Amino acid sequence: MTIMDQPRFFRFPLRDENALPVGGERPDLGDLPDWDLSDLYAAPDAPELSRDLELLGKASADFARDYEGRLISLSPEKMLECVERYQQIDILAGRLMSYTGLRYYQNTTDAARAKQMGDLQDRITEDTTRLVFFSLEFNRIPEDRYLEVFTDPDGPERYKPVFDRMRVMRPHQLSDELERFVHDNTVAGVAAWNRLFDETTAALSFDVGGEELGLEATLNLLTDHDRARREAAARALAKVFSSNIKLFSRIHNTLCKKKAIEDKWRKMATPQSARHLSNHVEPEVVEALRNAVTAAYPRLSHRYYALKARWLGLDKLQVWDRNAPLPSESPRLIAWPEARATVLDAYAGFDPKLAELAQPFFDRGWIDAAVKPGKAPGAFAHPTVTTAHPYVLLNYLGKPRDVMTLAHELGHGVHQRLAAAQGELLAATPLTLAETASVFGEMLTFRALLAKATDKAQRKALLAGKVEDMINTVVRQIAFYDFECKLHAARAEGELTPEDINALWMSVQGESLGPAFEFMPGYETFWSYVPHFVHSPFYVYAYAFGDGLVNALYAVYEDGLPDFQSKYFDMLAAGGTKHHKELLAPFGLDASDPAFWDKGLSMIEGFIDELEAMET
């Protein structure tokens, strides 16, 4: 646990969606909301921001003066005071970085915003270097003394789950001096390469039929009804990715090597180990998920895409057909008021409390929805700090999938609001469970729309869209995970050329998408724009974990488990206080059981069964 580990639930455009042509005519989607960041700070030059920055430096110095070298001797009461002071420093740093980070993501090409974020990150890193001793010294407390202090009802007992997780890192802890070096080196290391990637992708320009578009807008065309337009977009993506592939290869080579060096020093068993530890999930659980999904490729993606090829009248699908709308699906833009009503009604149908928790996002400037030049792609929900509230970023286009994205991010936001009551240190949910509320929100919205479907064509379009989303969330993300595993393993053997990385990408694409596909020249470079590989190595399996978990959870809901709603809210409100085994037990579910994942996958198979039955 470090002061800079602010939890952010990003949902970048892994589904190749969420964009609006920057240079084209904008359809009337209604009054799309912008963020009101004044709940954090009134302005980038607000005196309160400067005050908090000074407070952070002083609080960090005072904390180090009062506690460094003394943690082992603190009484339970004094340890509680120490932990709560640390939490307040965490809140200060989190508020500062949330504000400047959110402003930056509104326009990543604005030099002033980028400078403020970089300068602030430098300052906070420098100030909080004084706190590096905390986790290091804490992990040297003998186990009997630790248990004595953290099981005392007058002490920090409620914080024990946080420190239990911290102590899992004991075998991987470096010396105090090296930990300070790693902390100080963050800004000039991984963070700098992350910024280079972000600013490079934000500045990319694609010529599609004579029109210059950004990455988001070009990816959006892959869902266009016009097949020629989709092909033009795919070829434009391939051309630009190929021309920048050396830079993207350098970024990935460097970050993989930096990770390998740190993993070696920390004695991590595998490149994935750090992610599993931070997710509080056992490697065998992730392996069971991965194996279940890859074994199901023929029953899921291969089968569905063969069906889609028939619908489109094609012998082979091209990559620009993967997310193509069905021929019978009439294009319809959904204005913002309808999207808002659709999601809130679906949430209220589950429980009015869920809609009440989501309502303020629309009313109080907690959503930034419109596509704008320089704005970060995709969508995310950022919890900021527990003394404020989350903010949701969208790139809303008015497509049905954009409504699902809204439902997804609001699920995150509701989860973050409920967990905030635990306090800053206990609110953060492990990534494996962080996708639960978001995917559940999507499922509620999908089921509400399906129940209102008035004819066969409408039902078919909804079912097909949901199956594609589930395949993109489960199959595609596990393929991404396999690609990352292969990438890091190959980099351990030496520098990788762009052709090496391209070959690794194609080795998982053919396996996961199946024989219905033919891959155009240039598709081998499409790994280059996926931000998760850069920002959060091995993050992607959390999407598949969340989807499989929610499918199983929704089946329990449909079966009528007594008090399901209250148990669901309790699970979300628990934040990071419990392990996934404890959280799922009230629902009779266990993610460590290999059969658990087959239950979730069977829901996708059931939808494909219904689609196939419509053909007869």
CSV table of C-alpha atoms in Angstrom, one decimal, residues 226-543:
chain,number,residue,atom,x,y,z
A,226,ASP,CA,-21.7,0.6,-44.0
A,227,ARG,CA,-19.3,-2.2,-44.6
A,228,ALA,CA,-17.1,-0.1,-46.8
A,229,ARG,CA,-16.8,2.5,-44.1
A,230,ARG,CA,-15.9,-0.1,-41.6
A,231,GLU,CA,-13.2,-1.5,-43.9
A,232,ALA,CA,-11.8,2.0,-44.5
A,233,ALA,CA,-11.6,2.6,-40.8
A,234,ALA,CA,-9.8,-0.7,-40.1
A,235,ARG,CA,-7.3,-0.1,-42.9
A,236,ALA,CA,-6.6,3.4,-41.6
A,237,LEU,CA,-6.0,2.1,-38.1
A,238,ALA,CA,-3.6,-0.5,-39.4
A,239,LYS,CA,-1.7,2.1,-41.5
A,240,VAL,CA,-1.2,4.5,-38.6
A,241,PHE,CA,-0.5,1.8,-36.0
A,242,SER,CA,2.1,0.3,-38.4
A,243,SER,CA,3.8,3.6,-38.9
A,244,ASN,CA,4.1,4.1,-35.1
A,245,ILE,CA,4.8,0.5,-34.3
A,246,LYS,CA,8.5,1.1,-33.4
A,247,LEU,CA,7.5,3.6,-30.7
A,248,PHE,CA,4.8,1.4,-29.3
A,249,SER,CA,7.3,-1.5,-29.3
A,250,ARG,CA,9.8,0.6,-27.4
A,251,ILE,CA,7.2,1.5,-24.8
A,252,HIS,CA,6.2,-2.1,-24.3
A,253,ASN,CA,9.8,-3.4,-24.3
A,254,THR,CA,10.8,-0.9,-21.7
A,255,LEU,CA,7.8,-1.4,-19.4
A,256,CYS,CA,8.1,-5.1,-19.6
A,257,LYS,CA,11.8,-5.0,-18.7
A,258,LYS,CA,11.3,-2.5,-15.9
A,259,LYS,CA,8.6,-4.8,-14.5
A,260,ALA,CA,10.8,-7.8,-14.8
A,261,ILE,CA,13.6,-6.0,-12.9
A,262,GLU,CA,11.4,-5.0,-10.0
A,263,ASP,CA,9.8,-8.5,-10.0
A,264,LYS,CA,13.2,-10.1,-9.7
A,265,TRP,CA,14.2,-7.9,-6.8
A,266,ARG,CA,10.9,-8.5,-5.1
A,267,LYS,CA,11.2,-12.3,-5.7
A,268,MET,CA,7.9,-12.5,-7.5
A,269,ALA,CA,7.3,-16.0,-8.8
A,270,THR,CA,5.8,-14.9,-12.1
A,271,PRO,CA,5.1,-11.6,-14.0
A,272,GLN,CA,1.4,-12.1,-13.0
A,273,SER,CA,2.1,-12.6,-9.2
A,274,ALA,CA,2.1,-8.9,-8.3
A,275,ARG,CA,-1.4,-8.5,-9.9
A,276,HIS,CA,-2.8,-11.5,-8.2
A,277,LEU,CA,-1.5,-10.3,-4.8
A,278,SER,CA,-2.9,-6.8,-5.3
A,279,ASN,CA,-6.2,-8.4,-6.4
A,280,HIS,CA,-6.2,-10.7,-3.3
A,281,VAL,CA,-7.0,-13.6,-5.5
A,282,GLU,CA,-5.2,-17.0,-5.6
A,283,PRO,CA,-3.3,-17.8,-8.8
A,284,GLU,CA,-5.2,-21.1,-9.1
A,285,VAL,CA,-8.5,-19.2,-9.2
A,286,VAL,CA,-7.3,-17.1,-12.1
A,287,GLU,CA,-5.9,-20.2,-13.8
A,288,ALA,CA,-9.3,-22.0,-13.4
A,289,LEU,CA,-11.0,-18.9,-15.0
A,290,ARG,CA,-8.5,-18.8,-17.9
A,291,ASN,CA,-8.8,-22.5,-18.5
A,292,ALA,CA,-12.6,-22.6,-18.4
A,293,VAL,CA,-12.8,-19.7,-20.9
A,294,THR,CA,-10.2,-21.0,-23.4
A,295,ALA,CA,-11.8,-24.5,-23.3
A,296,ALA,CA,-15.1,-22.8,-24.1
A,297,TYR,CA,-13.8,-20.8,-27.2
A,298,PRO,CA,-15.4,-23.3,-29.6
A,299,ARG,CA,-18.8,-23.2,-27.8
A,300,LEU,CA,-18.8,-19.4,-27.5
A,301,SER,CA,-16.8,-17.2,-29.9
A,302,HIS,CA,-16.2,-19.8,-32.7
A,303,ARG,CA,-19.9,-20.8,-32.7
A,304,TYR,CA,-21.3,-17.2,-32.5
A,305,TYR,CA,-19.0,-15.8,-35.2
A,306,ALA,CA,-19.9,-18.7,-37.6
A,307,LEU,CA,-23.6,-17.7,-37.0
A,308,LYS,CA,-22.8,-14.0,-37.6
A,309,ALA,CA,-21.0,-14.8,-40.9
A,310,ARG,CA,-24.2,-16.5,-42.1
A,311,TRP,CA,-26.3,-13.4,-41.0
A,312,LEU,CA,-23.9,-11.2,-43.0
A,313,GLY,CA,-23.9,-13.5,-46.0
A,314,LEU,CA,-20.1,-13.9,-45.8
A,315,ASP,CA,-17.9,-17.0,-46.2
A,316,LYS,CA,-15.3,-15.4,-43.9
A,317,LEU,CA,-15.5,-12.5,-41.5
A,318,GLN,CA,-13.0,-9.7,-41.7
A,319,VAL,CA,-11.8,-7.9,-38.6
A,320,TRP,CA,-14.0,-5.0,-39.5
A,321,ASP,CA,-17.1,-7.3,-39.3
A,322,ARG,CA,-16.5,-8.4,-35.7
A,323,ASN,CA,-18.6,-5.6,-34.1
A,324,ALA,CA,-20.7,-4.9,-37.2
A,325,PRO,CA,-24.4,-4.4,-36.5
A,326,LEU,CA,-26.8,-7.0,-37.9
A,327,PRO,CA,-28.3,-6.4,-41.3
A,328,SER,CA,-31.8,-6.4,-39.8
A,329,GLU,CA,-30.8,-3.9,-37.1
A,330,SER,CA,-32.0,-0.5,-38.0
A,331,PRO,CA,-29.6,2.3,-36.8
A,332,ARG,CA,-31.1,4.4,-34.0
A,333,LEU,CA,-29.5,7.1,-32.0
A,334,ILE,CA,-30.6,7.2,-28.3
A,335,ALA,CA,-30.7,10.7,-27.0
A,336,TRP,CA,-29.2,11.3,-23.5
A,337,PRO,CA,-32.6,11.8,-21.7
A,338,GLU,CA,-33.7,8.4,-23.0
A,339,ALA,CA,-30.4,6.7,-22.0
A,340,ARG,CA,-30.7,8.2,-18.5
A,341,ALA,CA,-34.3,7.0,-18.1
A,342,THR,CA,-33.5,3.6,-19.4
A,343,VAL,CA,-30.7,3.0,-16.9
A,344,LEU,CA,-32.4,4.5,-13.9
A,345,ASP,CA,-35.6,2.6,-14.6
A,346,ALA,CA,-33.6,-0.7,-14.9
A,347,TYR,CA,-31.8,0.1,-11.6
A,348,ALA,CA,-35.1,1.0,-9.9
A,349,GLY,CA,-36.6,-2.3,-11.1
A,350,PHE,CA,-34.0,-4.1,-9.1
A,351,ASP,CA,-34.4,-1.9,-6.1
A,352,PRO,CA,-35.3,1.8,-5.8
A,353,LYS,CA,-32.2,2.3,-3.6
A,354,LEU,CA,-30.0,1.5,-6.6
A,355,ALA,CA,-31.6,4.3,-8.7
A,356,GLU,CA,-31.4,6.7,-5.8
A,357,LEU,CA,-27.6,6.1,-5.5
A,358,ALA,CA,-27.2,6.7,-9.3
A,359,GLN,CA,-29.4,9.8,-9.5
A,360,PRO,CA,-26.9,12.4,-8.3
A,361,PHE,CA,-24.5,11.5,-11.1
A,362,PHE,CA,-26.9,13.1,-13.5
A,363,ASP,CA,-28.0,16.0,-11.4
A,364,ARG,CA,-24.8,17.2,-9.8
A,365,GLY,CA,-22.2,17.3,-12.6
A,366,TRP,CA,-20.6,13.9,-11.8
A,367,ILE,CA,-20.7,12.8,-15.4
A,368,ASP,CA,-18.7,14.1,-18.4
A,369,ALA,CA,-20.4,12.6,-21.4
A,370,ALA,CA,-19.7,14.4,-24.7
A,371,VAL,CA,-16.8,13.5,-27.0
A,372,LYS,CA,-14.4,16.4,-27.2
A,373,PRO,CA,-11.0,16.9,-28.9
A,374,GLY,CA,-8.2,15.7,-26.7
A,375,LYS,CA,-10.5,13.9,-24.2
A,376,ALA,CA,-9.4,10.5,-22.9
A,377,PRO,CA,-10.9,7.7,-24.9
A,378,GLY,CA,-13.4,5.1,-23.6
A,379,ALA,CA,-15.0,5.4,-20.2
A,380,PHE,CA,-14.2,5.1,-16.5
A,381,ALA,CA,-15.5,5.8,-13.1
A,382,HIS,CA,-13.0,7.3,-10.7
A,383,PRO,CA,-13.8,7.2,-7.0
A,384,THR,CA,-11.7,10.3,-6.1
A,385,VAL,CA,-11.7,10.1,-2.2
A,386,THR,CA,-14.2,8.9,0.3
A,387,THR,CA,-14.8,12.5,1.6
A,388,ALA,CA,-16.0,13.5,-1.9
A,389,HIS,CA,-17.7,11.3,-4.5
A,390,PRO,CA,-16.9,9.5,-7.8
A,391,TYR,CA,-16.8,11.0,-11.3
A,392,VAL,CA,-17.8,9.1,-14.5
A,393,LEU,CA,-16.2,9.8,-17.9
A,394,LEU,CA,-18.0,8.7,-21.0
A,395,ASN,CA,-17.7,9.3,-24.8
A,396,TYR,CA,-21.4,9.2,-25.4
A,397,LEU,CA,-22.6,8.6,-29.0
A,398,GLY,CA,-26.1,7.5,-28.6
A,399,LYS,CA,-25.6,3.9,-29.6
A,400,PRO,CA,-27.3,1.1,-27.7
A,401,ARG,CA,-23.8,0.0,-26.5
A,402,ASP,CA,-23.2,3.5,-25.2
A,403,VAL,CA,-26.3,3.0,-23.0
A,404,MET,CA,-24.7,-0.2,-21.7
A,405,THR,CA,-21.5,1.7,-21.0
A,406,LEU,CA,-23.5,4.2,-19.0
A,407,ALA,CA,-25.1,1.4,-17.0
A,408,HIS,CA,-21.6,-0.1,-16.5
A,409,GLU,CA,-19.9,3.0,-15.2
A,410,LEU,CA,-22.8,4.0,-13.0
A,411,GLY,CA,-22.5,0.5,-11.5
A,412,HIS,CA,-18.9,1.4,-10.6
A,413,GLY,CA,-20.1,4.7,-9.2
A,414,VAL,CA,-22.8,3.2,-7.0
A,415,HIS,CA,-20.3,0.6,-5.7
A,416,GLN,CA,-17.8,3.4,-4.9
A,417,ARG,CA,-20.4,5.4,-3.1
A,418,LEU,CA,-21.5,2.5,-1.0
A,419,ALA,CA,-17.9,1.4,-0.2
A,420,ALA,CA,-16.9,5.0,0.8
A,421,ALA,CA,-18.5,4.5,4.2
A,422,GLN,CA,-15.6,2.2,5.0
A,423,GLY,CA,-13.1,5.1,4.9
A,424,GLU,CA,-10.2,5.7,2.6
A,425,LEU,CA,-8.1,2.7,3.5
A,426,LEU,CA,-10.9,0.1,3.5
A,427,ALA,CA,-13.0,1.4,0.6
A,428,ALA,CA,-11.0,0.1,-2.4
A,429,THR,CA,-12.3,-3.1,-3.8
A,430,PRO,CA,-9.9,-5.7,-5.4
A,431,LEU,CA,-10.1,-5.5,-9.1
A,432,THR,CA,-11.5,-9.0,-9.3
A,433,LEU,CA,-14.6,-7.8,-7.5
A,434,ALA,CA,-14.5,-4.2,-8.7
A,435,GLU,CA,-16.3,-5.1,-12.0
A,436,THR,CA,-19.2,-6.8,-10.1
A,437,ALA,CA,-21.5,-3.9,-9.7
A,438,SER,CA,-20.7,-2.5,-13.2
A,439,VAL,CA,-21.4,-5.7,-15.0
A,440,PHE,CA,-24.5,-6.3,-12.9
A,441,GLY,CA,-25.7,-2.9,-13.8
A,442,GLU,CA,-25.3,-3.8,-17.5
A,443,MET,CA,-27.2,-7.0,-17.0
A,444,LEU,CA,-30.1,-5.2,-15.3
A,445,THR,CA,-30.3,-2.8,-18.2
A,446,PHE,CA,-30.1,-5.5,-20.8
A,447,ARG,CA,-32.8,-7.6,-19.1
A,448,ALA,CA,-35.1,-4.5,-18.9
A,449,LEU,CA,-34.6,-3.8,-22.6
A,450,LEU,CA,-35.1,-7.5,-23.5
A,451,ALA,CA,-38.4,-7.6,-21.5
A,452,LYS,CA,-39.7,-4.6,-23.6
A,453,ALA,CA,-38.7,-6.1,-27.0
A,454,THR,CA,-41.8,-6.2,-29.1
A,455,ASP,CA,-40.8,-8.4,-32.0
A,456,LYS,CA,-38.4,-11.1,-33.1
A,457,ALA,CA,-36.0,-8.8,-34.9
A,458,GLN,CA,-35.7,-6.5,-32.0
A,459,ARG,CA,-35.1,-9.4,-29.6
A,460,LYS,CA,-32.5,-10.9,-31.9
A,461,ALA,CA,-30.6,-7.6,-32.1
A,462,LEU,CA,-30.6,-7.2,-28.4
A,463,LEU,CA,-29.5,-10.8,-27.8
A,464,ALA,CA,-26.7,-10.6,-30.4
A,465,GLY,CA,-25.5,-7.3,-29.0
A,466,LYS,CA,-25.3,-8.8,-25.5
A,467,VAL,CA,-23.5,-12.0,-26.7
A,468,GLU,CA,-21.0,-9.8,-28.5
A,469,ASP,CA,-20.4,-7.7,-25.4
A,470,MET,CA,-20.0,-10.8,-23.3
A,471,ILE,CA,-17.6,-12.3,-25.8
A,472,ASN,CA,-15.7,-9.1,-25.8
A,473,THR,CA,-15.6,-9.0,-22.0
A,474,VAL,CA,-14.8,-12.7,-21.4
A,475,VAL,CA,-13.2,-14.2,-24.5
A,476,ARG,CA,-11.4,-11.1,-25.7
A,477,GLN,CA,-10.1,-10.2,-22.3
A,478,ILE,CA,-8.7,-13.7,-21.6
A,479,ALA,CA,-7.1,-13.6,-25.0
A,480,PHE,CA,-5.6,-10.2,-24.0
A,481,TYR,CA,-4.4,-11.9,-20.8
A,482,ASP,CA,-2.8,-14.7,-22.7
A,483,PHE,CA,-1.1,-12.2,-25.0
A,484,GLU,CA,0.3,-10.3,-22.0
A,485,CYS,CA,1.6,-13.6,-20.5
A,486,LYS,CA,3.3,-14.5,-23.7
A,487,LEU,CA,4.7,-10.9,-24.1
A,488,HIS,CA,6.3,-10.8,-20.7
A,489,ALA,CA,7.7,-14.4,-21.0
A,490,ALA,CA,9.2,-13.5,-24.4
A,491,ARG,CA,10.7,-10.2,-23.2
A,492,ALA,CA,12.4,-12.2,-20.4
A,493,GLU,CA,14.4,-13.9,-23.2
A,494,GLY,CA,15.5,-10.6,-24.8
A,495,GLU,CA,14.5,-7.5,-26.7
A,496,LEU,CA,11.4,-8.0,-28.9
A,497,THR,CA,11.1,-6.6,-32.4
A,498,PRO,CA,7.8,-5.2,-33.5
A,499,GLU,CA,7.4,-8.4,-35.6
A,500,ASP,CA,7.9,-10.5,-32.5
A,501,ILE,CA,5.1,-8.7,-30.6
A,502,ASN,CA,2.9,-8.8,-33.7
A,503,ALA,CA,3.3,-12.6,-33.9
A,504,LEU,CA,2.4,-13.0,-30.2
A,505,TRP,CA,-0.7,-11.0,-30.8
A,506,MET,CA,-1.8,-13.0,-33.8
A,507,SER,CA,-1.2,-16.3,-32.0
A,508,VAL,CA,-4.0,-15.5,-29.5
A,509,GLN,CA,-6.3,-13.8,-32.0
A,510,GLY,CA,-6.8,-16.8,-34.3
A,511,GLU,CA,-7.3,-19.1,-31.3
A,512,SER,CA,-9.9,-16.9,-29.6
A,513,LEU,CA,-11.9,-15.6,-32.6
A,514,GLY,CA,-11.9,-18.9,-34.5
A,515,PRO,CA,-12.0,-20.2,-38.0
A,516,ALA,CA,-14.8,-17.8,-39.2
A,517,PHE,CA,-12.2,-15.0,-39.4
A,518,GLU,CA,-9.7,-13.9,-42.0
A,519,PHE,CA,-7.2,-11.3,-40.8
A,520,MET,CA,-6.2,-8.4,-43.0
A,521,PRO,CA,-2.5,-7.4,-43.3
A,522,GLY,CA,-1.9,-4.8,-40.6
A,523,TYR,CA,-4.2,-6.3,-38.0
A,524,GLU,CA,-1.1,-7.8,-36.3
A,525,THR,CA,-0.4,-4.2,-34.9
A,526,PHE,CA,-3.7,-3.8,-33.1
A,527,TRP,CA,-2.2,-4.7,-29.8
A,528,SER,CA,-0.5,-1.3,-29.8
A,529,TYR,CA,-3.5,0.9,-28.8
A,530,VAL,CA,-4.8,-1.1,-25.8
A,531,PRO,CA,-4.0,1.0,-22.8
A,532,HIS,CA,-4.3,-1.7,-20.1
A,533,PHE,CA,-1.1,-3.4,-21.3
A,534,VAL,CA,0.7,-0.1,-20.5
A,535,HIS,CA,-1.1,1.3,-17.5
A,536,SER,CA,-2.1,-1.9,-15.6
A,537,PRO,CA,-0.3,-5.1,-16.6
A,538,PHE,CA,-2.6,-8.2,-16.3
A,539,TYR,CA,-5.6,-6.0,-15.3
A,540,VAL,CA,-7.7,-7.5,-18.1
A,541,TYR,CA,-8.7,-10.8,-16.5
A,542,ALA,CA,-10.7,-8.7,-14.0
A,543,TYR,CA,-13.2,-8.1,-16.7
